[in-house]
PDB file of C-alpha atoms in Angstrom:
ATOM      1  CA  UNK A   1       0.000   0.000   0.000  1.00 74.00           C
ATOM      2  CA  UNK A   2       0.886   3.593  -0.682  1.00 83.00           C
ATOM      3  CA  UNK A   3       1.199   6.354   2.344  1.00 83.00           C
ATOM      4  CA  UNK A   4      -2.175   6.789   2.268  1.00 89.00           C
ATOM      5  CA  UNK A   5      -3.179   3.634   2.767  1.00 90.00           C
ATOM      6  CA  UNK A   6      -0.633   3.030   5.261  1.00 91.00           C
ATOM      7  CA  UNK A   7      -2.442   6.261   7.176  1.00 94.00           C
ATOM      8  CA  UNK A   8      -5.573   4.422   7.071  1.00 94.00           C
ATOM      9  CA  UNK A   9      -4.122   1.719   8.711  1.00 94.00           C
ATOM     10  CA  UNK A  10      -2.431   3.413  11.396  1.00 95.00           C
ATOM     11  CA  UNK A  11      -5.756   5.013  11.985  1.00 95.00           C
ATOM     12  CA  UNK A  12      -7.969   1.774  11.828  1.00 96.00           C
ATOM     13  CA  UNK A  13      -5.302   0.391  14.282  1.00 96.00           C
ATOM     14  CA  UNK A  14      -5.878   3.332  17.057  1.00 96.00           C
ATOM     15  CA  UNK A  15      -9.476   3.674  16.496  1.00 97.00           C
ATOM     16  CA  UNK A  16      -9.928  -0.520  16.924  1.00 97.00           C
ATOM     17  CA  UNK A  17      -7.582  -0.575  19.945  1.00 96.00           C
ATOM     18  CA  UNK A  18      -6.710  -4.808  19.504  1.00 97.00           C
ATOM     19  CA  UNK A  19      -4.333  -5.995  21.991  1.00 97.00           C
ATOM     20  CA  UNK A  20      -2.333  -8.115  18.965  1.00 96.00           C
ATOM     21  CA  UNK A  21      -1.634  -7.304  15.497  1.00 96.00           C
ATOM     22  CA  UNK A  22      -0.438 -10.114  13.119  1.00 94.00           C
ATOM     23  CA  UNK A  23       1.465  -8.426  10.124  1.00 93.00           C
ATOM     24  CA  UNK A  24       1.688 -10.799   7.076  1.00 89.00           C
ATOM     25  CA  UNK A  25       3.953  -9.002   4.406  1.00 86.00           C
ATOM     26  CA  UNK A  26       6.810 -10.363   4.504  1.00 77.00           C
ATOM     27  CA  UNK A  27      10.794  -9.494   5.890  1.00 74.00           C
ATOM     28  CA  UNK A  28      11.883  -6.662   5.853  1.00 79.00           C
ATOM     29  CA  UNK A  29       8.610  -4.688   5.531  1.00 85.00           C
ATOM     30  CA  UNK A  30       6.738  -6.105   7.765  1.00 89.00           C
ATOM     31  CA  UNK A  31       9.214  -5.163  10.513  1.00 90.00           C
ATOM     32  CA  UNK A  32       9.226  -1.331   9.494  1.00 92.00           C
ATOM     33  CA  UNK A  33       5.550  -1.557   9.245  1.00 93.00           C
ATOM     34  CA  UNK A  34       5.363  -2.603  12.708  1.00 95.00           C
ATOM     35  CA  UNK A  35       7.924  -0.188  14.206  1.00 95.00           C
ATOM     36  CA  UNK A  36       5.878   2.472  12.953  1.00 94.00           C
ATOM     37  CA  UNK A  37       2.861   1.542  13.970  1.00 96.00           C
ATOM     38  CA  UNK A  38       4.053   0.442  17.554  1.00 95.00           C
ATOM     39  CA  UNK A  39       5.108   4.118  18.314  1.00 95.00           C
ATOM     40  CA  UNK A  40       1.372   5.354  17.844  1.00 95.00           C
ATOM     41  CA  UNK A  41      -0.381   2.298  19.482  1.00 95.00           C
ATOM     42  CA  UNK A  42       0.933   0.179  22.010  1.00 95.00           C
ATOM     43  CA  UNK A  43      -0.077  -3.610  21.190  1.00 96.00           C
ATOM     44  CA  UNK A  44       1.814  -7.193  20.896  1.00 96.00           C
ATOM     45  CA  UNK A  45       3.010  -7.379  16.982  1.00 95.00           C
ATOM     46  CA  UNK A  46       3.512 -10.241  15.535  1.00 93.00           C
ATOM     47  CA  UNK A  47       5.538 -10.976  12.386  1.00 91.00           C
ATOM     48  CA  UNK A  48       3.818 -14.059  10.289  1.00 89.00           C
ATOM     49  CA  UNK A  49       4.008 -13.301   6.422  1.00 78.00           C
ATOM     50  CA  UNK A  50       6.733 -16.361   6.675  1.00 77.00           C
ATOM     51  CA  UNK A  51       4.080 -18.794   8.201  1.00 82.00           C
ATOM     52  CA  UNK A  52       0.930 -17.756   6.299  1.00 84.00           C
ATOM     53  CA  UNK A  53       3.001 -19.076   3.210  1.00 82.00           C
ATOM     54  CA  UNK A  54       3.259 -22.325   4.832  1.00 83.00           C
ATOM     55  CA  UNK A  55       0.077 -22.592   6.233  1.00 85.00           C
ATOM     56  CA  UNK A  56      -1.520 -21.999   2.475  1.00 87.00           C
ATOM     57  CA  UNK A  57       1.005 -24.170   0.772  1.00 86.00           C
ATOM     58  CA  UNK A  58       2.501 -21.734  -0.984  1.00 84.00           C
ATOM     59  CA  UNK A  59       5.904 -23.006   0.171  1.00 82.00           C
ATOM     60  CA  UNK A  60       6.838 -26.705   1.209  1.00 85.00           C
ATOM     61  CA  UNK A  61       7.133 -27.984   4.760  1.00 86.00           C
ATOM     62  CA  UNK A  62      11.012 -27.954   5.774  1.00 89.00           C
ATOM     63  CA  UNK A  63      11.582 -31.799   5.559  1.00 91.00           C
ATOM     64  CA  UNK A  64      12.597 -33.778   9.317  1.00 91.00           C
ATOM     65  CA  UNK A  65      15.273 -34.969   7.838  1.00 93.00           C
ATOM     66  CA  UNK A  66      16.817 -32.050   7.009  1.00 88.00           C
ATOM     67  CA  UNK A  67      15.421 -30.402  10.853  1.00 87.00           C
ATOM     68  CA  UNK A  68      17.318 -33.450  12.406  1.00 88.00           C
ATOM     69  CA  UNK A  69      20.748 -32.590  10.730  1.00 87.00           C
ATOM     70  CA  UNK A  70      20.946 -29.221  10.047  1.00 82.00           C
ATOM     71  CA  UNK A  71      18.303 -27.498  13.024  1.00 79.00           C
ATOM     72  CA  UNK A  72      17.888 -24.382  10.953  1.00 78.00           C
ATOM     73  CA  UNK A  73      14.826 -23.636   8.652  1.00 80.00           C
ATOM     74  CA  UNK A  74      16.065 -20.747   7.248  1.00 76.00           C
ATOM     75  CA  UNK A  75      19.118 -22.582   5.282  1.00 78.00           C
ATOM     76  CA  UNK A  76      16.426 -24.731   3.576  1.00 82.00           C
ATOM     77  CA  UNK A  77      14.705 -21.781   2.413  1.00 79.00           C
ATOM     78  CA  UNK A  78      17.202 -20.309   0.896  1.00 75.00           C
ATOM     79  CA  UNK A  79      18.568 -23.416  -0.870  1.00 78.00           C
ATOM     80  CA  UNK A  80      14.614 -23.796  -1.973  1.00 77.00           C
ATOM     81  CA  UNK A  81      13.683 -20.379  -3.208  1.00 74.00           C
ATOM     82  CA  UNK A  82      17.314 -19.778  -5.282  1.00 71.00           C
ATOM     83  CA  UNK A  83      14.996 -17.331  -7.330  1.00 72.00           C
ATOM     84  CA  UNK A  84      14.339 -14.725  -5.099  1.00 71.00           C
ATOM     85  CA  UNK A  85      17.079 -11.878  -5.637  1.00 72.00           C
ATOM     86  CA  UNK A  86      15.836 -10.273  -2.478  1.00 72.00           C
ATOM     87  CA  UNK A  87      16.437 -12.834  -0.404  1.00 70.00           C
ATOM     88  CA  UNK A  88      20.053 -13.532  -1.154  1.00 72.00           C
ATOM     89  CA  UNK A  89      20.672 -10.060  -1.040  1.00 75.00           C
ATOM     90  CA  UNK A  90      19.211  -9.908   2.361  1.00 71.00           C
ATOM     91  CA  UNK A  91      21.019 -13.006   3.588  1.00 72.00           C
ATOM     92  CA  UNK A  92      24.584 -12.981   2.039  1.00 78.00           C
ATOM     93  CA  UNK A  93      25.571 -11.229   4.541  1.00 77.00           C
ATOM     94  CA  UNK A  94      25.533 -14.383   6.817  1.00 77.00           C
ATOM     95  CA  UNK A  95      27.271 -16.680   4.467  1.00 78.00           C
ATOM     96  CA  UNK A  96      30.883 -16.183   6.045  1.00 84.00           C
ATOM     97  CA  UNK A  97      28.982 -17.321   9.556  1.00 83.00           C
ATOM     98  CA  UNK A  98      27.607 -19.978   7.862  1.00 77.00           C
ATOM     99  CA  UNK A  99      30.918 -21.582   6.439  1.00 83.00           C
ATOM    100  CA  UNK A 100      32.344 -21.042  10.218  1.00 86.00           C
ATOM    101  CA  UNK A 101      29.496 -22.637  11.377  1.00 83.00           C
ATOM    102  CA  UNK A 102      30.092 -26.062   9.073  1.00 81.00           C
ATOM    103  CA  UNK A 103      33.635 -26.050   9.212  1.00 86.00           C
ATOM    104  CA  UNK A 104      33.660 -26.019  13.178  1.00 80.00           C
ATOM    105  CA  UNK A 105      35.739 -22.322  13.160  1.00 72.00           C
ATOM    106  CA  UNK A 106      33.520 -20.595  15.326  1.00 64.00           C
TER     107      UNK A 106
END
C-alpha cells in the first residue's frame, strides 16, 4: 500500500484498539511496518508473512530430515527459493557465519 493507505491503517489500528496485530507481508517490511505503527499504538506485533506461506502451501514444509541434521529452517529456504534476488541479497551477509558454522571455526 501507498502512504495513504498506510495512514488508514495506522488510523484503523488506534481507532480498533486490539491488543495483537499479526502483520503478514513479509521481511523486511513487515518489521518497518510494525515499528511504525508500535510508536502510535501500544499492542503485541507479531511478524507471520513467513508462516501464512506455509500454512496456504505456498511453500513446502522444511523436511525432518533435514530439521534433524541441520536445526535451521532458514538454510532450507534459501537453498529452496534460489529465485528470489531479495532474499540472497538480504542473507549474504551471513554466508561467512555460515561456512564457520560447518567447518567447526567458530
Amino acid at each position: 500500500f501507498d502512504d495513504d493507505g498506510f495512514a488508514a491503517l495506522r488510523q484503523d489500528v488506534v481507532d480498533k484498539q486490539p491488543h495483537i496485530v499479526f502483520v503478514a507481508m513479509g521481511s523486511p517490511r513487515q518489521e518497518f511496518v510494525m515499528a511504525e505503527l508500535s510508536k502510535v499504538y501500544p499492542a503485541l506485533y507479531m511478524g507471520i508473512g513467513g508462516s501464512l506461506d506455509l500454512y496456504v502451501g505456498k511453500v513446502p514444509s522444511v523436511p525432518e530430515w533435514w530439521t534433524r541434521l541441520f536445526k535451521w529452517e532458514g538454510l532450507y529456504r534459501q537453498v529452496y527459493d534460489l529465485k528470489n534476488i531479495k532474499r540472497w541479497r538480504r542473507q549474504i551477509r551471513v554466508l561467512p557465519i555460515v561456512w564457520r558454522i560447518l567447518t567447526n571455526r567458530i
